[in-house]
Short mmCIF file of C-alpha atoms in Angstrom, two decimals:
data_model
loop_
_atom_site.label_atom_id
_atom_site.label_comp_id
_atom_site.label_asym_id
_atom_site.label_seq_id
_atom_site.Cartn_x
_atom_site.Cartn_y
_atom_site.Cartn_z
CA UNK O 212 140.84 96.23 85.44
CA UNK O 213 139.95 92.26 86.11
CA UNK O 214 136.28 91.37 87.40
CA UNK O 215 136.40 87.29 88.39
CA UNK O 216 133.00 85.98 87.35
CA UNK O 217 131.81 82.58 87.70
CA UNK O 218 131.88 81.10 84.12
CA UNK O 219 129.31 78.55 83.51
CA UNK O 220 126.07 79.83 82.31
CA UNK O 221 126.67 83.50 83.31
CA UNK O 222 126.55 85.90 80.67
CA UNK O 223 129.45 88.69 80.44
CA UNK O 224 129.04 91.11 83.33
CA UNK O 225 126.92 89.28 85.22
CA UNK O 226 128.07 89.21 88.95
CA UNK O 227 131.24 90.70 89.51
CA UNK O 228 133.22 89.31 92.29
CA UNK O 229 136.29 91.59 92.44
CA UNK O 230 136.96 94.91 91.26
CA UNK O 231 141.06 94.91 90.63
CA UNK O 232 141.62 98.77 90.07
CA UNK O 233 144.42 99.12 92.83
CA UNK O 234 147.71 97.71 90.57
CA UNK O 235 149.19 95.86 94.08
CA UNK O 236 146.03 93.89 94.16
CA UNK O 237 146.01 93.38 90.22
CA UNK O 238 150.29 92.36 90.98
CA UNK O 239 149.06 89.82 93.39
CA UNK O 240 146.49 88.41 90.69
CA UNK O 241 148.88 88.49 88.27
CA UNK O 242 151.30 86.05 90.37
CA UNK O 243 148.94 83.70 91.14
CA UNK O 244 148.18 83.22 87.04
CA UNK O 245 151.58 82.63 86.22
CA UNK O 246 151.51 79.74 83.82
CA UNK O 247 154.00 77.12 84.15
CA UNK O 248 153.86 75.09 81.07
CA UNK O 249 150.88 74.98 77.73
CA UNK O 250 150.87 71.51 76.94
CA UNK O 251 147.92 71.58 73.96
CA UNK O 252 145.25 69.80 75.66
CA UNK O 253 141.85 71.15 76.24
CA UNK O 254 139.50 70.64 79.03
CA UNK O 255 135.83 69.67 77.55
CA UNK O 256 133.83 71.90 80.49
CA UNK O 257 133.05 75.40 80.68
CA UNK O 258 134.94 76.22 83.39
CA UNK O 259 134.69 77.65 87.35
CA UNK O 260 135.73 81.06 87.10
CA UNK O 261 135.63 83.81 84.29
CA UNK O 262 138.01 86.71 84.76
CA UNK O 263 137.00 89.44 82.27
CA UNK O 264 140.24 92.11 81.75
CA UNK O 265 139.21 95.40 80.99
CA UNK O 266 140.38 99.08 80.33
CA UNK O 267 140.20 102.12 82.09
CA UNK O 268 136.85 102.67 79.97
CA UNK O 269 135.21 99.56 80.85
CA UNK O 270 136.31 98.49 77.14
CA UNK O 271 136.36 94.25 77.60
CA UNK O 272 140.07 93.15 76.60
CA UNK O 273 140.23 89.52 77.27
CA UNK O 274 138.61 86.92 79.11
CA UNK O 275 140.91 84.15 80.46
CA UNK O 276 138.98 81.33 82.55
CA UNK O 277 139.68 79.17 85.09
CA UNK O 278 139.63 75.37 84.96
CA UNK O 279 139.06 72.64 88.21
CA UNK O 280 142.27 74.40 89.89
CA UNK O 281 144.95 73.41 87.63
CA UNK O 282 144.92 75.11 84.62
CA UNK O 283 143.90 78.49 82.35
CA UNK O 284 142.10 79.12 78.96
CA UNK O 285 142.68 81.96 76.99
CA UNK O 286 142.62 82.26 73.21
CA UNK O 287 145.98 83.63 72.74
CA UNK O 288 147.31 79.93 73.53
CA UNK O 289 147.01 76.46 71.98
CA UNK O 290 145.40 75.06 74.34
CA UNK O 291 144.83 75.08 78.34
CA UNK O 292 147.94 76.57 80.33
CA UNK O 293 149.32 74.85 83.52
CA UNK O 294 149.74 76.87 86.44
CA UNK O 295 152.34 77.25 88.11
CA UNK O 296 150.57 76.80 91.73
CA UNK O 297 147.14 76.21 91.30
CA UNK O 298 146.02 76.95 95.09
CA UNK O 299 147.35 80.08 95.09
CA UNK O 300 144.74 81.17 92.87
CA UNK O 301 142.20 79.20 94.68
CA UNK O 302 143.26 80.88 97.78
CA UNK O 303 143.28 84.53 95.82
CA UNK O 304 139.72 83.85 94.71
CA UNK O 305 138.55 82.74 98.26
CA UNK O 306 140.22 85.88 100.17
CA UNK O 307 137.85 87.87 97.09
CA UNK O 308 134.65 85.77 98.12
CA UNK O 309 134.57 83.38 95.68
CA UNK O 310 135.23 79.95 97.91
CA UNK O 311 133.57 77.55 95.92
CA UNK O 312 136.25 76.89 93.34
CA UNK O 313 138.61 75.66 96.15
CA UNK O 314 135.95 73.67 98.10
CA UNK O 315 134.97 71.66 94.84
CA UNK O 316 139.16 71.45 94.10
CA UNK O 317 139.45 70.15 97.88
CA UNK O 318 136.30 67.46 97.16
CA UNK O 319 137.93 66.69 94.16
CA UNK O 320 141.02 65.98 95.45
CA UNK O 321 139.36 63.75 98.62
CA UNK O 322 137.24 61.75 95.94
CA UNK O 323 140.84 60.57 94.05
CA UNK O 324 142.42 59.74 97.10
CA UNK O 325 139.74 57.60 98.22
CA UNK O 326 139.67 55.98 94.56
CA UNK O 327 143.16 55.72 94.78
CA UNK O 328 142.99 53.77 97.60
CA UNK O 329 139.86 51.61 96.82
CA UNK O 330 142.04 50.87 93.62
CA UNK O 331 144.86 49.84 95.43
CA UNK O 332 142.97 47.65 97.91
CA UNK O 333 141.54 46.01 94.91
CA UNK O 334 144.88 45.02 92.99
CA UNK O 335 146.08 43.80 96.50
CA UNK O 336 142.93 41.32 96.53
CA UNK O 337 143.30 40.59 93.24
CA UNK O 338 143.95 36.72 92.59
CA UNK O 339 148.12 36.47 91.79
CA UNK O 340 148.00 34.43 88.78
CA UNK O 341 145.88 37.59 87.02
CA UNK O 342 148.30 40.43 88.11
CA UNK O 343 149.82 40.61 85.52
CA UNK O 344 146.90 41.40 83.41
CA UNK O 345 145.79 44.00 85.70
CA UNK O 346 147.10 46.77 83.71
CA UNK O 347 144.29 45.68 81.07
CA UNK O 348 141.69 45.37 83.45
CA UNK O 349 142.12 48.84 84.83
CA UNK O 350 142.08 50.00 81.31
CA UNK O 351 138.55 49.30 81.32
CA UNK O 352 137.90 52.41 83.52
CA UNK O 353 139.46 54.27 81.29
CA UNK O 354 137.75 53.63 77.99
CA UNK O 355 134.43 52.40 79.82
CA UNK O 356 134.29 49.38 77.80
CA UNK O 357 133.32 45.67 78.68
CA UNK O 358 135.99 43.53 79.34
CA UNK O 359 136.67 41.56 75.66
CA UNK O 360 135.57 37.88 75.01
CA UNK O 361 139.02 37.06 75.23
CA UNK O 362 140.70 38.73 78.00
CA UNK O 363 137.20 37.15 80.28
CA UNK O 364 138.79 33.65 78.66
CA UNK O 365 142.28 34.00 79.77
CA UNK O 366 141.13 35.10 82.75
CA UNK O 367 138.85 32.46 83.72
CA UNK O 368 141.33 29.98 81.95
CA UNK O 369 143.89 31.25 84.55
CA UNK O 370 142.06 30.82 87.31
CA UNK O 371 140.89 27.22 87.25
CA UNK O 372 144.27 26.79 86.27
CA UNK O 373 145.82 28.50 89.51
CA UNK O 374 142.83 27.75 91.72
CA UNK O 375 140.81 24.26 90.18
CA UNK O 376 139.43 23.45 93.71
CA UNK O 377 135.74 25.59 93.01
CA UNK O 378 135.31 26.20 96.43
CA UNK O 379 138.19 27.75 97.01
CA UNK O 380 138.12 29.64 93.73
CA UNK O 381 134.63 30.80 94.75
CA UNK O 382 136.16 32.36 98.17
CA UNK O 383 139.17 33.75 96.23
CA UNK O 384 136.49 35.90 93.79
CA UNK O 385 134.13 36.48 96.79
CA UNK O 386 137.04 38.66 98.73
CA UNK O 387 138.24 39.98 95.01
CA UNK O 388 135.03 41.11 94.15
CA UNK O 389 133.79 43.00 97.78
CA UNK O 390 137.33 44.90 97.31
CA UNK O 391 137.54 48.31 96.12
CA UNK O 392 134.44 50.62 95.97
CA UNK O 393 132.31 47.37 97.31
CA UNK O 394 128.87 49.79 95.40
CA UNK O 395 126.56 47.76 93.75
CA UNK O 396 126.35 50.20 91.04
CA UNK O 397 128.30 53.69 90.20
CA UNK O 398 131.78 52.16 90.72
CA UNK O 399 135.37 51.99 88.37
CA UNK O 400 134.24 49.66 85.46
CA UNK O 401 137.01 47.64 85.93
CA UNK O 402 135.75 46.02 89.58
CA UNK O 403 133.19 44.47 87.37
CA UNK O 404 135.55 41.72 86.05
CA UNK O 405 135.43 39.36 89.28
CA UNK O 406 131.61 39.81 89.18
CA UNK O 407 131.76 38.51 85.53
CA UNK O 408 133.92 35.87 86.40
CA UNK O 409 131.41 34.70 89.48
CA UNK O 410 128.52 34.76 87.24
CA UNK O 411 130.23 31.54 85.59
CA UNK O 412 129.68 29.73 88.88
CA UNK O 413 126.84 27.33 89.25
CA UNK O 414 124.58 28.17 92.40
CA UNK O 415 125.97 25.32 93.86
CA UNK O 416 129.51 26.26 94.08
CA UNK O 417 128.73 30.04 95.16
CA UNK O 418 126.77 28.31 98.53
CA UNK O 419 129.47 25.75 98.90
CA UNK O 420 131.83 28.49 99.08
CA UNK O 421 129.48 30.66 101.06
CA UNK O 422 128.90 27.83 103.46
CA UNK O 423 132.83 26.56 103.95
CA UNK O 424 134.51 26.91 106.97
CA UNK O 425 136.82 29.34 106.04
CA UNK O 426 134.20 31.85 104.76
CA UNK O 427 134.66 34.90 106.63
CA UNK O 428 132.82 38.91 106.45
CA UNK O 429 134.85 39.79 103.56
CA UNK O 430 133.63 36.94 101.45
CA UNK O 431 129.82 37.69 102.63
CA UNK O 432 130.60 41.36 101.46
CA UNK O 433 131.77 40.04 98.19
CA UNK O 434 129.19 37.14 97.18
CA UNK O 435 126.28 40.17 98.53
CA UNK O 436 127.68 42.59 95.86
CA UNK O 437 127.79 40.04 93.19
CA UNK O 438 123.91 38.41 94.64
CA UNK O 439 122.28 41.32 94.37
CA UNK O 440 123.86 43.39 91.86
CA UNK O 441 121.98 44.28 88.57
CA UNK O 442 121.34 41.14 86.28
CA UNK O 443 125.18 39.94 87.78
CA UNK O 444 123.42 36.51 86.91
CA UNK O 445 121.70 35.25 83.98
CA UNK O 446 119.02 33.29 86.43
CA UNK O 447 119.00 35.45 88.88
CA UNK O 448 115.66 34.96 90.84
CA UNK O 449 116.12 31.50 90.62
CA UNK O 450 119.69 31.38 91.82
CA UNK O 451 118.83 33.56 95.38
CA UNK O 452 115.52 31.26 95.26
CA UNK O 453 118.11 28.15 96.09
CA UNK O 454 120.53 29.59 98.47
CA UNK O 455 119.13 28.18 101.79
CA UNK O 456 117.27 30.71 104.14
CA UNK O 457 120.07 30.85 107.41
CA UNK O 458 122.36 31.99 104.22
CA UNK O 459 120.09 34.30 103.02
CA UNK O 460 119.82 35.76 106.51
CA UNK O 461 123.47 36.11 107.02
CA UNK O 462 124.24 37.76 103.50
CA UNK O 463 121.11 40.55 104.53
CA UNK O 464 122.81 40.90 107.70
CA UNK O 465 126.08 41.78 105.79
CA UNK O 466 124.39 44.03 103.60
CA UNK O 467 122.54 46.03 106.51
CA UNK O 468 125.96 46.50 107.96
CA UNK O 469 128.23 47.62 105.39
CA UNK O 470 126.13 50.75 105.54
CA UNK O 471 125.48 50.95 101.76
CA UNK O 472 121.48 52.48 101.16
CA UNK O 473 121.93 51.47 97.54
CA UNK O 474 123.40 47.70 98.73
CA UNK O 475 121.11 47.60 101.58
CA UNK O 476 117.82 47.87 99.22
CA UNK O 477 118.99 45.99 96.89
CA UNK O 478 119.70 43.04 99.81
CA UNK O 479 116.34 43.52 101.68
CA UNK O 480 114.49 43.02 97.68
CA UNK O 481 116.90 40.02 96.96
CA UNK O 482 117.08 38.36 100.17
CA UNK O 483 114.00 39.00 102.52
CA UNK O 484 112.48 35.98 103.07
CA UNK O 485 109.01 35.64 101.24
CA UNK O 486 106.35 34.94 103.66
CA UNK O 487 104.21 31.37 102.61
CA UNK O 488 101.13 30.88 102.16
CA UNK O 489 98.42 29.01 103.84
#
């Protein structure tokens, strides 16, 4: 007999989804397990769903658990198994009123899409005398590190290089840096390498590029994220103290629309005109 329990926190026994005494139902169980490879690696978390395999006497044989979809724990392996089909046994445990396992696998699977493409929109925005160093800069989400001293040099070495006009360097890491996530905070640690490269701009050059001709919304999403991001500049009250107030009111504006509640408080703090005194 298998009882599916959920896994994390639950002691053994403790609610008992499924009752597999019939052997078709326990066949059916048994084909959505099958294993396709066991690789060696081990997930770090608890789990979503404990099955518990006893005998006719109630007599606990194994537990084998169930991990994000994809793969199975038991101690008879080195390591997690891959499944063959994974949704199968999402789809098993949802038919047996367990539907939470494949919800979260479904929101899991919408959240890497949508990272997949705010990655992808943020390579293509990416200035073209850096892609080739984008493999290290994505890296950085990876390990969660700062980007080094040196690859922020090359970088910024590159860019004057490709782009020595600041103006139009400004507008180039204005649309760079509003790519991707566009969050002021909570996003890949990699989109935080244009910010780092902005926050070597005087004041002056970010409202000269702010104020050009050819700025457009997607360089007002940008220069908001990097404005009014935290500490994104080392003198940062008295750099938004200088940017003139019609600029000010057309950054908030951007901010207010991009639909952000993080983005949009942190505009309305940075950017709301301060009423004089008299």
């Amino acid at each position: 007999m298998a009882d599916a329990v959920p896994s994390a926190g639950y002691p053994i026994g403790a609610e008992i989804l499924a009752d597999l005494s019939e052997p078709a139902e326990l066949d059916r169980l048994r084909r959505a397990m099958a294993v396709d490879s066991v690789p060696g690696a081990v997930c770090a978390c608890a789990g979503d769903v404990r099955f518990e395999f006893l005998d006719e006497d109630g007599r606990h044989l194994t537990t084998v658990v169930f991990h994000h979809g994809v793969t199975l724990r038991w101690d008879g392996w080195d390591g997690d198994a891959v499944l063959a089909d994974g949704r199968s046994l999402l789809h098993w445990l949802e038919e047996h009123g367990a539907p939470g396992p494949l919800r979260q696998f479904e929101e899991d699977e919408r959240q890497r899409q949508q990272a997949g493409r705010q990655e992808a929109e943020w390579l293509s925005a990416m200035p073209a005398a850096l892609e080739d160093l984008s493999g290290r800069m994505l890296a950085l989400s990876r390990t969660g590190g700062d980007p080094s001293p040196d690859l922020l040099g090359e970088l910024r070495d590159r860019l004057r290089q490709a782009i020595p006009e600041p103006v139009s360097r400004a507008l180039t890491l204005f649309e760079w840096c509003g790519a991707g996530s566009g969050r002021c905070s909570g996003f890949p640690v990699h989109e935080i390498v244009p910010d780092l490269l902005l926050k070597d701009m005087p004041i002056v050059e970010i409202i000269a590029g702010l104020q050009d001709p050819r700025a457009e919304a997607r360089h007002y999403a940008g220069a908001v994220r990097h404005l009014v991001g935290w500490r994104t500049r080392a003198k940062q009250k008295r750099d938004l103290d200088a940017i003139p107030a019609p600029l000010k009111a057309r950054l908030l504006q951007e901010a207010q629309a991009s639909g952000d509640q993080d983005k949009q408080a942190r505009a309305t703090r940075w950017l709301t005109p301060t009423p004089s005194c008299k």
